[in-house]
Amino acid sequence: MYKIALTGGIGTGKTYLSKQFVQMGIPVFYADDEAKKIYQDPKVRQSLCQVFGTEILFSDGSVNLPKLSTIVFSDEQQLQRLNALVHPWVMEQFEKWAEQQNAPTVMMESAIIFECNLNHLFDKIIVVDAPLELRIQRISKRNPELTRDDILQRMSRQMPQETKCQQADLVICTGETYGEALRLQKDSI
C-alpha cells in the first residue's frame, strides 16, 4: 500500500485539497479528527491533567479544547508534550485504518507531519502552500474568535512553510480559487 502525507501550515487549504483526493478515489485519514477522539479516553484525560492541570477540564470532565489550545500554543514545550501524548495514538489509528481500506493508495492529512518526525512513515509527502495573508483570511473566516495575533502565534508554533516546502516531494500552491492547484495535483500524483 502506498501512503501519502498531505501537510502544510494552518490555513493553507489541506482539508479542501484532501476532499479532492477523496473524489479521485484516494481514502483520506484526518489526523486532527482522530486526535480529538483521543480526548474522550479517561486514561488520556488523566495523563493530560497530570501534564497540564485539571483546569483543562470542563465541569463534566470533558477536555476544554479551547483552554488546552491556549496553553499549548503559548508555550513550545507544552505543545511538544501534547504532541508526544497524542501522536503515537493517532499513528496507531492511522495504521489500523489503512489496513481496512480497499485502495492501493491512502492519505493522511495532518499539519504537523514534519514537526512530529512522521515523514519517514510515508512514501510521498505533499505540502500545501498559500500566501500568508490568504491563510490569515481563511483562518479568520472559520475561527472568528481568533485575533490576527492569535493566528500568527499559532503559525509560529509550526515549522515555517518554506522549510516544509523544501522537504516535500510535491508542493501544491493554493490561491483565491483552487482551480490551478487541482489541475496540478491531478498531473502530479
Coordinates of C-alpha atoms in Angstrom, one line a residue:
M1 CA 0.0 0.0 0.0
Y2 CA 1.3 3.4 -1.0
K3 CA 1.0 6.0 1.8
I4 CA 0.9 9.7 1.2
A5 CA 1.0 12.5 3.8
L6 CA -0.7 15.8 2.9
T7 CA 0.6 18.5 5.1
G8 CA 1.1 22.3 5.4
G9 CA 0.6 25.0 7.9
I10 CA -2.7 26.2 9.2
G11 CA -4.9 27.8 6.6
T12 CA -3.1 26.5 3.5
G13 CA -6.0 24.5 2.1
K14 CA -5.2 21.0 3.2
T15 CA -8.7 20.0 4.0
Y16 CA -10.1 21.3 0.8
L17 CA -7.5 19.5 -1.3
S18 CA -7.9 16.3 0.7
K19 CA -11.6 16.2 -0.3
Q20 CA -10.5 16.4 -3.9
F21 CA -8.2 13.4 -3.4
V22 CA -11.2 11.5 -1.9
Q23 CA -13.1 12.3 -5.1
M24 CA -10.1 10.9 -7.1
G25 CA -10.6 7.6 -5.1
I26 CA -7.9 8.1 -2.5
P27 CA -9.2 7.5 1.0
V28 CA -8.1 10.2 3.5
F29 CA -7.4 9.9 7.2
Y30 CA -7.9 13.2 9.1
A31 CA -5.4 13.3 11.9
D32 CA -7.0 16.2 13.7
D33 CA -10.3 14.5 13.8
E34 CA -8.7 11.4 15.2
A35 CA -6.7 13.4 17.7
K36 CA -9.9 14.9 19.1
K37 CA -11.3 11.4 19.7
I38 CA -8.4 10.6 22.0
Y39 CA -9.6 13.2 24.5
Q40 CA -12.6 11.0 25.3
D41 CA -10.4 8.3 26.7
P42 CA -10.3 8.5 30.5
K43 CA -6.7 7.4 30.6
V44 CA -5.7 10.1 28.2
R45 CA -7.6 12.8 30.2
Q46 CA -5.8 11.6 33.3
S47 CA -2.4 12.0 31.5
L48 CA -3.4 15.4 30.2
C49 CA -4.4 16.6 33.7
Q50 CA -1.0 15.4 35.1
V51 CA 0.8 17.4 32.4
F52 CA -1.5 20.5 32.0
G53 CA -3.5 20.6 35.3
T54 CA -7.2 20.0 35.9
E55 CA -8.1 23.5 34.6
I56 CA -8.2 22.0 31.1
L57 CA -11.4 20.1 32.0
F58 CA -15.0 21.3 31.9
S59 CA -17.1 20.6 34.9
D60 CA -18.5 17.5 33.2
G61 CA -14.9 16.1 33.0
S62 CA -14.5 16.5 29.2
V63 CA -11.4 18.3 27.9
N64 CA -11.8 22.0 27.3
L65 CA -10.0 22.1 23.9
P66 CA -10.0 25.9 23.6
K67 CA -8.3 26.1 27.0
L68 CA -5.8 23.4 26.1
S69 CA -5.1 25.2 22.8
T70 CA -4.4 28.4 24.7
I71 CA -1.9 26.6 26.9
V72 CA -0.1 24.7 24.2
F73 CA 0.0 27.5 21.6
S74 CA 1.6 29.9 24.1
D75 CA 4.5 27.5 25.1
E76 CA 6.5 25.4 22.8
Q77 CA 7.4 22.8 25.5
Q78 CA 3.7 22.3 26.3
L79 CA 2.9 21.8 22.6
Q80 CA 5.7 19.2 22.4
R81 CA 4.3 17.5 25.5
L82 CA 0.8 17.4 24.0
N83 CA 2.2 16.0 20.7
A84 CA 4.1 13.3 22.5
L85 CA 0.9 12.2 24.2
V86 CA -1.4 12.3 21.2
H87 CA 0.6 11.4 18.1
P88 CA 1.7 7.9 18.8
W89 CA -2.0 7.0 19.3
V90 CA -3.0 8.8 16.1
M91 CA -0.4 6.9 14.1
E92 CA -1.6 3.7 15.5
Q93 CA -5.1 4.5 14.5
F94 CA -3.9 5.5 11.0
E95 CA -2.2 2.1 10.5
K96 CA -5.4 0.3 11.6
W97 CA -7.5 2.4 9.3
A98 CA -5.1 2.0 6.4
E99 CA -5.3 -1.8 6.7
Q100 CA -9.1 -1.6 6.4
Q101 CA -9.0 0.4 3.2
N102 CA -9.6 -1.3 -0.2
A103 CA -7.3 1.0 -2.2
P104 CA -3.8 0.9 -3.4
T105 CA -3.1 4.4 -2.0
V106 CA -4.1 6.1 1.2
M107 CA -3.5 9.5 2.5
M108 CA -3.2 11.2 6.0
E109 CA -4.0 14.8 6.3
S110 CA -2.0 16.4 9.1
A111 CA -0.5 19.8 9.7
I112 CA 2.5 18.5 11.7
I113 CA 4.0 15.6 9.8
F114 CA 7.5 17.1 9.9
E115 CA 7.2 18.6 13.4
C116 CA 6.4 15.2 14.8
N117 CA 9.0 13.4 12.6
L118 CA 6.4 11.3 10.9
N119 CA 7.6 11.9 7.4
H120 CA 9.7 8.7 7.3
L121 CA 6.4 6.7 7.6
F122 CA 5.1 7.8 4.2
D123 CA 6.1 7.1 0.6
K124 CA 5.3 10.6 -0.5
I125 CA 4.9 14.0 1.3
I126 CA 2.7 16.6 -0.4
V127 CA 2.9 20.1 1.1
V128 CA 0.1 22.5 0.6
D129 CA 1.2 26.2 0.4
A130 CA -0.6 29.5 0.2
P131 CA 0.3 33.2 0.6
L132 CA 0.4 34.3 4.3
E133 CA -2.4 36.9 4.0
L134 CA -4.7 34.4 2.3
R135 CA -4.0 31.9 5.1
I136 CA -4.9 34.5 7.7
Q137 CA -8.1 35.4 5.9
R138 CA -9.1 31.7 5.7
I139 CA -8.4 31.1 9.4
S140 CA -10.2 34.3 10.4
K141 CA -13.3 33.2 8.4
R142 CA -13.5 29.8 10.1
N143 CA -12.3 30.9 13.5
P144 CA -13.7 34.4 14.0
E145 CA -12.8 34.3 17.7
L146 CA -9.1 34.3 16.9
T147 CA -7.3 37.6 16.5
R148 CA -4.6 38.2 13.9
D149 CA -2.0 37.9 16.7
D150 CA -3.6 34.6 17.8
I151 CA -3.3 33.3 14.3
L152 CA 0.3 34.4 13.9
Q153 CA 1.2 32.9 17.2
R154 CA -0.3 29.5 16.1
M155 CA 1.6 29.7 12.8
S156 CA 4.8 30.4 14.7
R157 CA 4.4 27.1 16.5
Q158 CA 4.5 25.2 13.3
M159 CA 7.5 24.7 11.1
P160 CA 7.9 27.5 8.6
Q161 CA 6.2 26.9 5.3
E162 CA 9.4 27.4 3.4
T163 CA 11.1 24.6 5.3
K164 CA 8.1 22.3 4.7
C165 CA 8.2 23.1 1.0
Q166 CA 11.9 22.3 0.8
Q167 CA 11.4 18.9 2.4
A168 CA 8.3 18.0 0.2
D169 CA 8.2 15.5 -2.6
L170 CA 5.5 17.8 -4.2
V171 CA 4.2 21.3 -3.3
I172 CA 0.7 22.3 -4.3
C173 CA 0.1 26.0 -4.1
T174 CA -3.5 27.2 -3.5
G175 CA -4.8 30.7 -4.1
E176 CA -8.1 32.6 -4.2
T177 CA -9.6 29.7 -6.2
Y178 CA -8.4 26.2 -6.1
G179 CA -8.6 25.5 -9.8
E180 CA -4.9 25.7 -10.6
A181 CA -4.0 23.6 -7.6
L182 CA -6.5 20.9 -8.6
R183 CA -5.0 20.8 -12.1
L184 CA -1.5 20.5 -10.7
Q185 CA -2.4 17.7 -8.3
K186 CA -4.0 15.6 -11.0
D187 CA -1.0 16.0 -13.2
S188 CA 1.5 15.2 -10.4
I189 CA 0.1 12.2 -8.4

